[in-house]
Amino acid sequence: MAEFDDALNCPECGTWGAKKSWFKVKCVNRNCPKYDAERAASLQKSRIVGKSAIEIFPHLKGTALADDYNLQIRYRNFRGDELVYSADPETGYQQGQHAVFRLAPTGKPVTFNLQRIQNRGEVEAVLAKSQQPSGSERKLLRRHLRAGTTSKRFEELRAKYPKYRD
């Protein structure tokens, strides 16, 4: 990927992967007037498509069971790589134009831009069914869970969201 360290957004169309050499811009977008087929072909060869994120990032270690993380999120990152993430559907919630899910194998929450999710319909259907605490409720739950304290409101929220974890 060192070949694309100099990649930038095309000034004409905004597509990532363009290259500026001297006074000429070589874009990878077929519909752009600055399109360069050779540049597009070399970028296409180096893309990662359809592989599991666990395969690509072997340094991620954890004890989360894959059976609990049965939602597959196909996500296209800023470089155009399309990776598949295993997420726990019960932990998902929407925050503006982003979706937050806990992922295997670490069990840590990760934020995804909804516009970059390739199977957005499936993910939004899961988000619609998911009953998660609001921002202020999450804040209160997180504070009490981390401090090991309790309050009447905390107990009510724990009863309402028994599977919530910080």
CSV table of N, CA and C in Angstrom, one decimal:
chain,number,residue,atom,x,y,z
A,1,MET,N,0.8,-1.2,0.0
A,1,MET,CA,0.0,0.0,0.0
A,1,MET,C,0.9,1.3,0.0
A,2,ALA,N,2.2,1.1,0.1
A,2,ALA,CA,3.1,2.2,0.1
A,2,ALA,C,2.9,3.0,-1.2
A,3,GLU,N,2.5,2.3,-2.3
A,3,GLU,CA,2.3,3.0,-3.6
A,3,GLU,C,1.3,4.1,-3.5
A,4,PHE,N,0.3,3.9,-2.6
A,4,PHE,CA,-0.8,4.9,-2.5
A,4,PHE,C,-0.7,5.8,-1.3
A,5,ASP,N,0.5,6.0,-0.7
A,5,ASP,CA,0.7,6.9,0.3
A,5,ASP,C,0.5,8.4,-0.1
A,6,ASP,N,0.7,8.6,-1.4
A,6,ASP,CA,0.6,9.9,-2.0
A,6,ASP,C,-0.9,10.2,-2.5
A,7,ALA,N,-1.8,9.3,-2.3
A,7,ALA,CA,-3.2,9.4,-2.8
A,7,ALA,C,-3.9,10.5,-2.1
A,8,LEU,N,-4.7,11.2,-2.8
A,8,LEU,CA,-5.5,12.3,-2.3
A,8,LEU,C,-6.9,12.4,-3.0
A,9,ASN,N,-7.7,13.3,-2.5
A,9,ASN,CA,-9.0,13.5,-3.1
A,9,ASN,C,-8.8,14.3,-4.4
A,10,CYS,N,-9.5,13.8,-5.5
A,10,CYS,CA,-9.5,14.5,-6.7
A,10,CYS,C,-10.1,15.9,-6.6
A,11,PRO,N,-9.4,16.9,-7.1
A,11,PRO,CA,-9.9,18.3,-7.0
A,11,PRO,C,-11.1,18.5,-7.9
A,12,GLU,N,-11.3,17.7,-8.9
A,12,GLU,CA,-12.4,17.8,-9.8
A,12,GLU,C,-13.7,17.1,-9.3
A,13,CYS,N,-13.6,15.9,-8.8
A,13,CYS,CA,-14.8,15.1,-8.4
A,13,CYS,C,-14.8,14.7,-6.9
A,14,GLY,N,-13.7,14.8,-6.2
A,14,GLY,CA,-13.6,14.5,-4.8
A,14,GLY,C,-13.3,13.1,-4.5
A,15,THR,N,-13.1,12.2,-5.4
A,15,THR,CA,-12.9,10.8,-5.2
A,15,THR,C,-11.5,10.6,-4.6
A,16,TRP,N,-11.4,9.7,-3.6
A,16,TRP,CA,-10.1,9.4,-3.0
A,16,TRP,C,-9.4,8.5,-4.0
A,17,GLY,N,-8.1,8.6,-4.0
A,17,GLY,CA,-7.2,7.7,-4.8
A,17,GLY,C,-6.5,8.4,-5.9
A,18,ALA,N,-6.8,9.7,-6.1
A,18,ALA,CA,-6.2,10.5,-7.2
A,18,ALA,C,-4.8,10.7,-6.9
A,19,LYS,N,-4.0,11.0,-7.9
A,19,LYS,CA,-2.6,11.3,-7.7
A,19,LYS,C,-2.2,12.6,-8.5
A,20,LYS,N,-1.5,13.5,-7.9
A,20,LYS,CA,-1.1,14.7,-8.6
A,20,LYS,C,0.4,14.5,-8.9
A,21,SER,N,0.7,14.6,-10.2
A,21,SER,CA,2.1,14.5,-10.5
A,21,SER,C,2.4,15.7,-11.4
A,22,TRP,N,3.3,16.5,-11.0
A,22,TRP,CA,3.6,17.8,-11.6
A,22,TRP,C,2.3,18.7,-11.7
A,23,PHE,N,1.8,18.9,-12.9
A,23,PHE,CA,0.6,19.7,-13.0
A,23,PHE,C,-0.6,18.9,-13.5
A,24,LYS,N,-0.5,17.6,-13.4
A,24,LYS,CA,-1.5,16.7,-13.9
A,24,LYS,C,-2.1,15.9,-12.8
A,25,VAL,N,-3.4,15.8,-12.8
A,25,VAL,CA,-4.1,15.0,-11.8
A,25,VAL,C,-4.6,13.7,-12.5
A,26,LYS,N,-4.3,12.5,-11.8
A,26,LYS,CA,-4.8,11.3,-12.4
A,26,LYS,C,-5.9,10.7,-11.4
A,27,CYS,N,-7.1,10.7,-11.8
A,27,CYS,CA,-8.2,10.3,-11.0
A,27,CYS,C,-8.6,8.9,-11.3
A,28,VAL,N,-9.2,8.2,-10.3
A,28,VAL,CA,-9.6,6.8,-10.4
A,28,VAL,C,-11.1,6.7,-10.7
A,29,ASN,N,-11.8,7.8,-10.7
A,29,ASN,CA,-13.3,7.8,-11.0
A,29,ASN,C,-13.5,7.8,-12.5
A,30,ARG,N,-14.2,6.8,-13.0
A,30,ARG,CA,-14.4,6.6,-14.4
A,30,ARG,C,-15.2,7.8,-15.0
A,31,ASN,N,-16.0,8.5,-14.2
A,31,ASN,CA,-16.9,9.6,-14.7
A,31,ASN,C,-16.2,11.0,-14.6
A,32,CYS,N,-15.0,11.0,-14.1
A,32,CYS,CA,-14.3,12.2,-13.9
A,32,CYS,C,-13.5,12.6,-15.2
A,33,PRO,N,-13.4,13.9,-15.5
A,33,PRO,CA,-12.6,14.3,-16.7
A,33,PRO,C,-11.1,14.0,-16.6
A,34,LYS,N,-10.7,13.9,-15.3
A,34,LYS,CA,-9.2,13.6,-15.1
A,34,LYS,C,-8.9,12.1,-14.9
A,35,TYR,N,-9.9,11.3,-15.3
A,35,TYR,CA,-9.8,9.8,-15.2
A,35,TYR,C,-8.5,9.3,-15.9
A,36,ASP,N,-7.8,8.4,-15.1
A,36,ASP,CA,-6.6,7.7,-15.7
A,36,ASP,C,-6.8,6.2,-15.4
A,37,ALA,N,-7.0,5.4,-16.5
A,37,ALA,CA,-7.3,4.0,-16.4
A,37,ALA,C,-6.1,3.2,-15.7
A,38,GLU,N,-4.9,3.6,-16.0
A,38,GLU,CA,-3.8,2.9,-15.4
A,38,GLU,C,-3.8,3.0,-13.9
A,39,ARG,N,-4.0,4.3,-13.4
A,39,ARG,CA,-4.0,4.5,-12.0
A,39,ARG,C,-5.2,3.8,-11.3
A,40,ALA,N,-6.4,3.8,-12.0
A,40,ALA,CA,-7.5,3.1,-11.5
A,40,ALA,C,-7.3,1.6,-11.3
A,41,ALA,N,-6.6,1.0,-12.3
A,41,ALA,CA,-6.4,-0.4,-12.3
A,41,ALA,C,-5.4,-0.8,-11.2
A,42,SER,N,-4.4,0.0,-11.0
A,42,SER,CA,-3.4,-0.3,-9.9
A,42,SER,C,-4.1,-0.2,-8.6
A,43,LEU,N,-4.9,0.8,-8.4
A,43,LEU,CA,-5.6,1.0,-7.1
A,43,LEU,C,-6.6,-0.2,-6.9
A,44,GLN,N,-7.3,-0.6,-7.9
A,44,GLN,CA,-8.2,-1.7,-7.8
A,44,GLN,C,-7.6,-3.0,-7.3
A,45,LYS,N,-6.3,-3.2,-7.9
A,45,LYS,CA,-5.6,-4.4,-7.5
A,45,LYS,C,-5.2,-4.5,-6.0
A,46,SER,N,-5.0,-3.3,-5.4
A,46,SER,CA,-4.5,-3.3,-4.1
A,46,SER,C,-5.6,-3.2,-3.0
A,47,ARG,N,-6.9,-3.1,-3.5
A,47,ARG,CA,-8.0,-3.0,-2.5
A,47,ARG,C,-8.2,-4.4,-1.9
A,48,ILE,N,-8.7,-4.3,-0.6
A,48,ILE,CA,-9.2,-5.5,0.1
A,48,ILE,C,-10.7,-5.5,0.0
A,49,VAL,N,-11.2,-6.6,-0.5
A,49,VAL,CA,-12.7,-6.7,-0.6
A,49,VAL,C,-13.2,-8.0,-0.1
A,50,GLY,N,-14.2,-7.9,0.8
A,50,GLY,CA,-14.9,-9.1,1.3
A,50,GLY,C,-14.2,-9.9,2.3
A,51,LYS,N,-13.1,-9.5,2.9
A,51,LYS,CA,-12.4,-10.3,3.9
A,51,LYS,C,-12.9,-9.8,5.3
A,52,SER,N,-12.8,-10.7,6.2
A,52,SER,CA,-13.2,-10.5,7.6
A,52,SER,C,-12.1,-9.6,8.2
A,53,ALA,N,-12.6,-8.6,9.1
A,53,ALA,CA,-11.7,-7.7,9.8
A,53,ALA,C,-10.8,-8.5,10.7
A,54,ILE,N,-11.2,-9.6,11.2
A,54,ILE,CA,-10.4,-10.4,12.1
A,54,ILE,C,-9.2,-11.0,11.3
A,55,GLU,N,-9.5,-11.3,10.1
A,55,GLU,CA,-8.4,-11.9,9.2
A,55,GLU,C,-7.4,-10.8,8.9
A,56,ILE,N,-7.8,-9.6,8.6
A,56,ILE,CA,-7.0,-8.5,8.2
A,56,ILE,C,-6.2,-7.9,9.4
A,57,PHE,N,-6.8,-7.9,10.6
A,57,PHE,CA,-6.2,-7.3,11.8
A,57,PHE,C,-6.0,-8.4,12.8
A,58,PRO,N,-4.9,-9.3,12.6
A,58,PRO,CA,-4.7,-10.4,13.6
A,58,PRO,C,-4.3,-10.0,15.0
A,59,HIS,N,-3.9,-8.7,15.1
A,59,HIS,CA,-3.4,-8.3,16.4
A,59,HIS,C,-4.6,-8.0,17.4
A,60,LEU,N,-5.8,-8.0,16.9
A,60,LEU,CA,-7.0,-7.8,17.7
A,60,LEU,C,-7.3,-9.2,18.4
A,61,LYS,N,-7.2,-9.2,19.7
A,61,LYS,CA,-7.4,-10.4,20.5
A,61,LYS,C,-8.5,-10.1,21.5
A,62,GLY,N,-9.3,-11.2,21.8
A,62,GLY,CA,-10.3,-11.0,22.8
A,62,GLY,C,-11.0,-12.3,23.1
A,63,THR,N,-11.9,-12.3,24.1
A,63,THR,CA,-12.6,-13.5,24.5
A,63,THR,C,-14.0,-13.6,24.0
A,64,ALA,N,-14.4,-12.6,23.2
A,64,ALA,CA,-15.8,-12.6,22.8
A,64,ALA,C,-16.1,-13.8,21.9
A,65,LEU,N,-17.2,-14.4,22.1
A,65,LEU,CA,-17.6,-15.6,21.3
A,65,LEU,C,-18.2,-15.1,20.0
A,66,ALA,N,-17.8,-15.8,18.9
A,66,ALA,CA,-18.3,-15.4,17.6
A,66,ALA,C,-19.8,-15.7,17.4
A,67,ASP,N,-20.4,-16.6,18.2
A,67,ASP,CA,-21.8,-16.9,18.2
A,67,ASP,C,-22.6,-15.8,18.6
A,68,ASP,N,-22.1,-15.0,19.6
A,68,ASP,CA,-22.9,-13.8,20.1
A,68,ASP,C,-22.8,-12.6,19.1
A,69,TYR,N,-21.9,-12.7,18.1
A,69,TYR,CA,-21.7,-11.6,17.2
A,69,TYR,C,-22.2,-12.0,15.8
A,70,ASN,N,-23.5,-12.2,15.6
A,70,ASN,CA,-24.0,-12.8,14.4
A,70,ASN,C,-24.4,-11.8,13.3
A,71,LEU,N,-24.3,-10.5,13.6
A,71,LEU,CA,-24.6,-9.5,12.6
A,71,LEU,C,-23.3,-9.2,11.8
A,72,GLN,N,-23.4,-9.3,10.5
A,72,GLN,CA,-22.2,-9.0,9.6
A,72,GLN,C,-22.4,-7.7,9.0
A,73,ILE,N,-21.5,-6.8,9.3
A,73,ILE,CA,-21.5,-5.4,8.7
A,73,ILE,C,-20.4,-5.3,7.6
A,74,ARG,N,-20.9,-5.0,6.4
A,74,ARG,CA,-19.9,-4.8,5.3
A,74,ARG,C,-19.7,-3.3,5.2
A,75,TYR,N,-18.4,-2.9,5.4
A,75,TYR,CA,-18.1,-1.5,5.6
A,75,TYR,C,-17.0,-1.1,4.6
A,76,ARG,N,-17.2,0.0,3.9
A,76,ARG,CA,-16.2,0.5,2.9
A,76,ARG,C,-15.5,1.6,3.6
A,77,ASN,N,-14.2,1.5,3.8
A,77,ASN,CA,-13.4,2.6,4.5
A,77,ASN,C,-13.0,3.6,3.5
A,78,PHE,N,-12.3,4.6,4.0
A,78,PHE,CA,-11.9,5.8,3.2
A,78,PHE,C,-11.0,5.4,2.0
A,79,ARG,N,-10.3,4.3,2.1
A,79,ARG,CA,-9.4,3.8,1.0
A,79,ARG,C,-10.1,3.0,-0.1
A,80,GLY,N,-11.4,2.7,0.2
A,80,GLY,CA,-12.2,1.8,-0.7
A,80,GLY,C,-12.1,0.4,-0.3
A,81,ASP,N,-11.4,0.0,0.7
A,81,ASP,CA,-11.4,-1.4,1.2
A,81,ASP,C,-12.8,-1.7,1.8
A,82,GLU,N,-13.2,-2.9,1.4
A,82,GLU,CA,-14.5,-3.4,2.0
A,82,GLU,C,-14.3,-4.6,2.9
A,83,LEU,N,-14.4,-4.3,4.2
A,83,LEU,CA,-14.2,-5.4,5.2
A,83,LEU,C,-15.5,-5.8,5.8
A,84,VAL,N,-15.5,-7.0,6.4
A,84,VAL,CA,-16.7,-7.5,7.0
A,84,VAL,C,-16.4,-7.6,8.5
A,85,TYR,N,-17.2,-7.0,9.3
A,85,TYR,CA,-17.1,-7.0,10.8
A,85,TYR,C,-18.2,-7.8,11.4
A,86,SER,N,-17.9,-8.5,12.4
A,86,SER,CA,-18.9,-9.3,13.2
A,86,SER,C,-19.3,-8.5,14.4
A,87,ALA,N,-20.6,-8.2,14.5
A,87,ALA,CA,-21.1,-7.3,15.5
A,87,ALA,C,-22.2,-8.0,16.3
A,88,ASP,N,-22.4,-7.5,17.5
A,88,ASP,CA,-23.4,-8.0,18.4
A,88,ASP,C,-24.7,-7.1,18.2
A,89,PRO,N,-25.7,-7.7,17.6
A,89,PRO,CA,-26.9,-6.8,17.2
A,89,PRO,C,-27.6,-6.2,18.4
A,90,GLU,N,-27.5,-6.9,19.6
A,90,GLU,CA,-28.2,-6.4,20.8
A,90,GLU,C,-27.5,-5.1,21.3
A,91,THR,N,-26.3,-4.8,21.0
A,91,THR,CA,-25.6,-3.7,21.5
A,91,THR,C,-25.6,-2.5,20.6
A,92,GLY,N,-26.3,-2.6,19.5
A,92,GLY,CA,-26.2,-1.5,18.5
A,92,GLY,C,-27.2,-0.3,18.8
A,93,TYR,N,-26.7,0.9,18.6
A,93,TYR,CA,-27.6,2.0,18.7
A,93,TYR,C,-27.1,3.1,17.7
A,94,GLN,N,-28.0,4.0,17.3
A,94,GLN,CA,-27.7,5.0,16.3
A,94,GLN,C,-27.4,6.3,17.1
A,95,GLN,N,-26.3,7.0,16.6
A,95,GLN,CA,-25.9,8.3,17.2
A,95,GLN,C,-25.7,9.2,16.0
A,96,GLY,N,-26.7,10.0,15.6
A,96,GLY,CA,-26.6,10.9,14.5
A,96,GLY,C,-26.6,10.1,13.2
A,97,GLN,N,-25.6,10.3,12.4
A,97,GLN,CA,-25.4,9.6,11.1
A,97,GLN,C,-24.4,8.4,11.3
A,98,HIS,N,-24.3,7.9,12.6
A,98,HIS,CA,-23.4,6.8,12.8
A,98,HIS,C,-24.1,5.7,13.6
A,99,ALA,N,-23.6,4.5,13.5
A,99,ALA,CA,-24.1,3.3,14.2
A,99,ALA,C,-23.0,2.8,15.1
A,100,VAL,N,-23.3,2.5,16.3
A,100,VAL,CA,-22.3,2.0,17.2
A,100,VAL,C,-22.6,0.5,17.6
A,101,PHE,N,-21.7,-0.4,17.5
A,101,PHE,CA,-21.8,-1.8,17.8
A,101,PHE,C,-20.6,-2.3,18.5
A,102,ARG,N,-20.8,-3.3,19.3
A,102,ARG,CA,-19.6,-4.0,19.9
A,102,ARG,C,-19.2,-5.1,18.9
A,103,LEU,N,-17.9,-5.2,18.7
A,103,LEU,CA,-17.4,-6.2,17.7
A,103,LEU,C,-16.6,-7.3,18.3
A,104,ALA,N,-16.6,-8.4,17.5
A,104,ALA,CA,-15.8,-9.6,17.9
A,104,ALA,C,-14.4,-9.3,17.3
A,105,PRO,N,-13.3,-9.7,17.9
A,105,PRO,CA,-13.2,-10.6,19.1
A,105,PRO,C,-13.1,-9.8,20.4
A,106,THR,N,-12.9,-8.5,20.3
A,106,THR,CA,-12.6,-7.7,21.5
A,106,THR,C,-13.8,-7.4,22.3
A,107,GLY,N,-15.0,-7.2,21.7
A,107,GLY,CA,-16.2,-6.8,22.5
A,107,GLY,C,-16.2,-5.3,22.7
A,108,LYS,N,-15.4,-4.6,22.1
A,108,LYS,CA,-15.3,-3.1,22.3
A,108,LYS,C,-16.3,-2.4,21.3
A,109,PRO,N,-16.8,-1.3,21.7
A,109,PRO,CA,-17.7,-0.6,20.8
A,109,PRO,C,-16.9,0.1,19.7
A,110,VAL,N,-17.5,0.1,18.5
A,110,VAL,CA,-16.9,0.7,17.3
A,110,VAL,C,-18.0,1.5,16.6
A,111,THR,N,-17.6,2.7,16.1
A,111,THR,CA,-18.6,3.5,15.4
A,111,THR,C,-18.4,3.4,13.9
A,112,PHE,N,-19.5,3.3,13.2
A,112,PHE,CA,-19.5,3.2,11.7
A,112,PHE,C,-20.4,4.3,11.1
A,113,ASN,N,-19.9,4.9,10.1
A,113,ASN,CA,-20.6,5.9,9.3
A,113,ASN,C,-21.7,5.2,8.5
A,114,LEU,N,-23.0,5.5,8.7
A,114,LEU,CA,-24.0,4.8,8.1
A,114,LEU,C,-23.9,4.9,6.5
A,115,GLN,N,-23.4,5.9,6.0
A,115,GLN,CA,-23.3,6.1,4.5
A,115,GLN,C,-22.3,5.1,3.9
A,116,ARG,N,-21.4,4.6,4.7
A,116,ARG,CA,-20.3,3.7,4.2
A,116,ARG,C,-20.7,2.3,4.4
A,117,ILE,N,-21.8,2.0,5.1
A,117,ILE,CA,-22.2,0.6,5.3
A,117,ILE,C,-22.8,0.1,4.1
A,118,GLN,N,-22.3,-1.0,3.5
A,118,GLN,CA,-22.8,-1.6,2.2
A,118,GLN,C,-24.1,-2.3,2.4
A,119,ASN,N,-24.4,-2.9,3.5
A,119,ASN,CA,-25.7,-3.6,3.8
A,119,ASN,C,-26.4,-2.7,4.8
A,120,ARG,N,-26.6,-1.5,4.5
A,120,ARG,CA,-27.2,-0.5,5.4
A,120,ARG,C,-28.7,-0.9,5.8
A,121,GLY,N,-29.4,-1.4,4.8
A,121,GLY,CA,-30.8,-1.8,5.1
A,121,GLY,C,-30.9,-2.8,6.2
A,122,GLU,N,-30.1,-3.8,6.2
A,122,GLU,CA,-30.0,-4.8,7.2
A,122,GLU,C,-29.6,-4.3,8.5
A,123,VAL,N,-28.6,-3.4,8.5
A,123,VAL,CA,-28.1,-2.8,9.8
A,123,VAL,C,-29.2,-1.9,10.4
A,124,GLU,N,-29.8,-1.1,9.6
A,124,GLU,CA,-30.9,-0.1,10.1
A,124,GLU,C,-32.1,-0.9,10.6
A,125,ALA,N,-32.4,-2.1,10.0
A,125,ALA,CA,-33.5,-2.9,10.6
A,125,ALA,C,-33.1,-3.4,12.0
A,126,VAL,N,-31.9,-3.8,12.2
A,126,VAL,CA,-31.4,-4.2,13.5
A,126,VAL,C,-31.5,-3.1,14.5
A,127,LEU,N,-31.0,-1.9,14.0
A,127,LEU,CA,-31.0,-0.7,14.9
A,127,LEU,C,-32.5,-0.3,15.3
A,128,ALA,N,-33.4,-0.5,14.4
A,128,ALA,CA,-34.8,-0.1,14.7
A,128,ALA,C,-35.4,-1.1,15.7
A,129,LYS,N,-35.0,-2.4,15.7
A,129,LYS,CA,-35.5,-3.3,16.7
A,129,LYS,C,-34.8,-3.2,18.0
A,130,SER,N,-33.6,-2.7,18.0
A,130,SER,CA,-32.7,-2.7,19.2
A,130,SER,C,-33.2,-1.6,20.2
A,131,GLN,N,-33.4,-2.1,21.4
A,131,GLN,CA,-33.8,-1.1,22.5
A,131,GLN,C,-32.6,-0.8,23.3
A,132,GLN,N,-32.1,0.4,23.1
A,132,GLN,CA,-30.9,0.8,23.8
A,132,GLN,C,-31.1,2.1,24.5
A,133,PRO,N,-30.4,2.4,25.6
A,133,PRO,CA,-30.6,3.6,26.3
A,133,PRO,C,-30.2,4.9,25.5
A,134,SER,N,-30.9,6.0,25.9
A,134,SER,CA,-30.6,7.2,25.2
A,134,SER,C,-29.2,7.7,25.7
A,135,GLY,N,-28.8,8.8,25.2
A,135,GLY,CA,-27.5,9.3,25.5
A,135,GLY,C,-27.3,9.6,27.0
A,136,SER,N,-28.4,10.3,27.6
A,136,SER,CA,-28.3,10.7,29.0
A,136,SER,C,-28.4,9.4,29.9
A,137,GLU,N,-29.2,8.4,29.4
A,137,GLU,CA,-29.3,7.2,30.2
A,137,GLU,C,-28.0,6.4,30.1
A,138,ARG,N,-27.4,6.4,29.0
A,138,ARG,CA,-26.1,5.7,28.9
A,138,ARG,C,-25.0,6.4,29.8
A,139,LYS,N,-25.1,7.7,29.9
A,139,LYS,CA,-24.1,8.4,30.7
A,139,LYS,C,-24.3,8.0,32.2
A,140,LEU,N,-25.6,8.0,32.6
A,140,LEU,CA,-25.8,7.6,34.0
A,140,LEU,C,-25.5,6.2,34.3
A,141,LEU,N,-25.8,5.3,33.4
A,141,LEU,CA,-25.4,3.9,33.5
A,141,LEU,C,-23.9,3.7,33.6
A,142,ARG,N,-23.2,4.3,32.7
A,142,ARG,CA,-21.8,4.2,32.6
A,142,ARG,C,-21.1,4.7,33.9
A,143,ARG,N,-21.6,5.9,34.4
A,143,ARG,CA,-21.0,6.5,35.6
A,143,ARG,C,-21.2,5.5,36.8
A,144,HIS,N,-22.4,5.0,37.0
A,144,HIS,CA,-22.6,4.0,38.1
A,144,HIS,C,-21.9,2.7,37.9
A,145,LEU,N,-21.8,2.2,36.7
A,145,LEU,CA,-21.1,0.9,36.5
A,145,LEU,C,-19.6,1.1,36.7
A,146,ARG,N,-19.0,2.1,36.3
A,146,ARG,CA,-17.6,2.3,36.5
A,146,ARG,C,-17.3,2.6,38.0
A,147,ALA,N,-18.1,3.3,38.7
A,147,ALA,CA,-17.8,3.7,40.1
A,147,ALA,C,-18.3,2.6,41.0
A,148,GLY,N,-19.1,1.7,40.6
A,148,GLY,CA,-19.6,0.7,41.5
A,148,GLY,C,-20.7,1.2,42.4
A,149,THR,N,-21.3,2.3,42.1
A,149,THR,CA,-22.3,2.9,43.0
A,149,THR,C,-23.7,2.6,42.5
A,150,THR,N,-24.7,3.1,43.1
A,150,THR,CA,-26.1,2.8,42.7
A,150,THR,C,-27.0,4.0,43.1
A,151,SER,N,-28.1,4.1,42.5
A,151,SER,CA,-29.1,5.1,42.8
A,151,SER,C,-30.5,4.5,42.4
A,152,LYS,N,-31.5,5.2,42.7
A,152,LYS,CA,-32.9,4.7,42.4
A,152,LYS,C,-33.0,4.7,40.8
A,153,ARG,N,-32.6,5.8,40.2
A,153,ARG,CA,-32.7,5.9,38.7
A,153,ARG,C,-31.8,4.9,38.1
A,154,PHE,N,-30.7,4.6,38.6
A,154,PHE,CA,-29.8,3.6,38.1
A,154,PHE,C,-30.4,2.2,38.1
A,155,GLU,N,-31.1,1.9,39.2
A,155,GLU,CA,-31.7,0.6,39.4
A,155,GLU,C,-32.9,0.5,38.4
A,156,GLU,N,-33.6,1.6,38.2
A,156,GLU,CA,-34.7,1.6,37.2
A,156,GLU,C,-34.2,1.3,35.8
A,157,LEU,N,-33.0,2.0,35.4
A,157,LEU,CA,-32.4,1.8,34.1
A,157,LEU,C,-31.8,0.4,34.0
A,158,ARG,N,-31.3,-0.2,35.0
A,158,ARG,CA,-30.7,-1.5,35.0
A,158,ARG,C,-31.8,-2.6,34.7
A,159,ALA,N,-33.0,-2.3,35.3
A,159,ALA,CA,-34.2,-3.2,35.1
A,159,ALA,C,-34.7,-3.1,33.7
A,160,LYS,N,-34.6,-1.9,33.1
A,160,LYS,CA,-35.1,-1.6,31.8
A,160,LYS,C,-34.1,-2.2,30.7
A,161,TYR,N,-32.8,-2.1,31.0
A,161,TYR,CA,-31.7,-2.5,30.1
A,161,TYR,C,-30.8,-3.4,30.8
A,162,PRO,N,-31.2,-4.7,31.1
A,162,PRO,CA,-30.4,-5.6,31.8
A,162,PRO,C,-29.1,-6.0,31.1
A,163,LYS,N,-29.1,-6.0,29.8
A,163,LYS,CA,-27.9,-6.5,29.0
A,163,LYS,C,-26.9,-5.4,28.7
A,164,TYR,N,-27.2,-4.2,29.1
A,164,TYR,CA,-26.3,-3.0,28.8
A,164,TYR,C,-25.0,-3.2,29.6
A,165,ARG,N,-23.9,-3.0,28.9
A,165,ARG,CA,-22.6,-3.1,29.5
A,165,ARG,C,-21.8,-1.9,29.0
A,166,ASP,N,-20.9,-1.4,29.9
A,166,ASP,CA,-20.1,-0.3,29.5
A,166,ASP,C,-19.0,-0.7,28.6
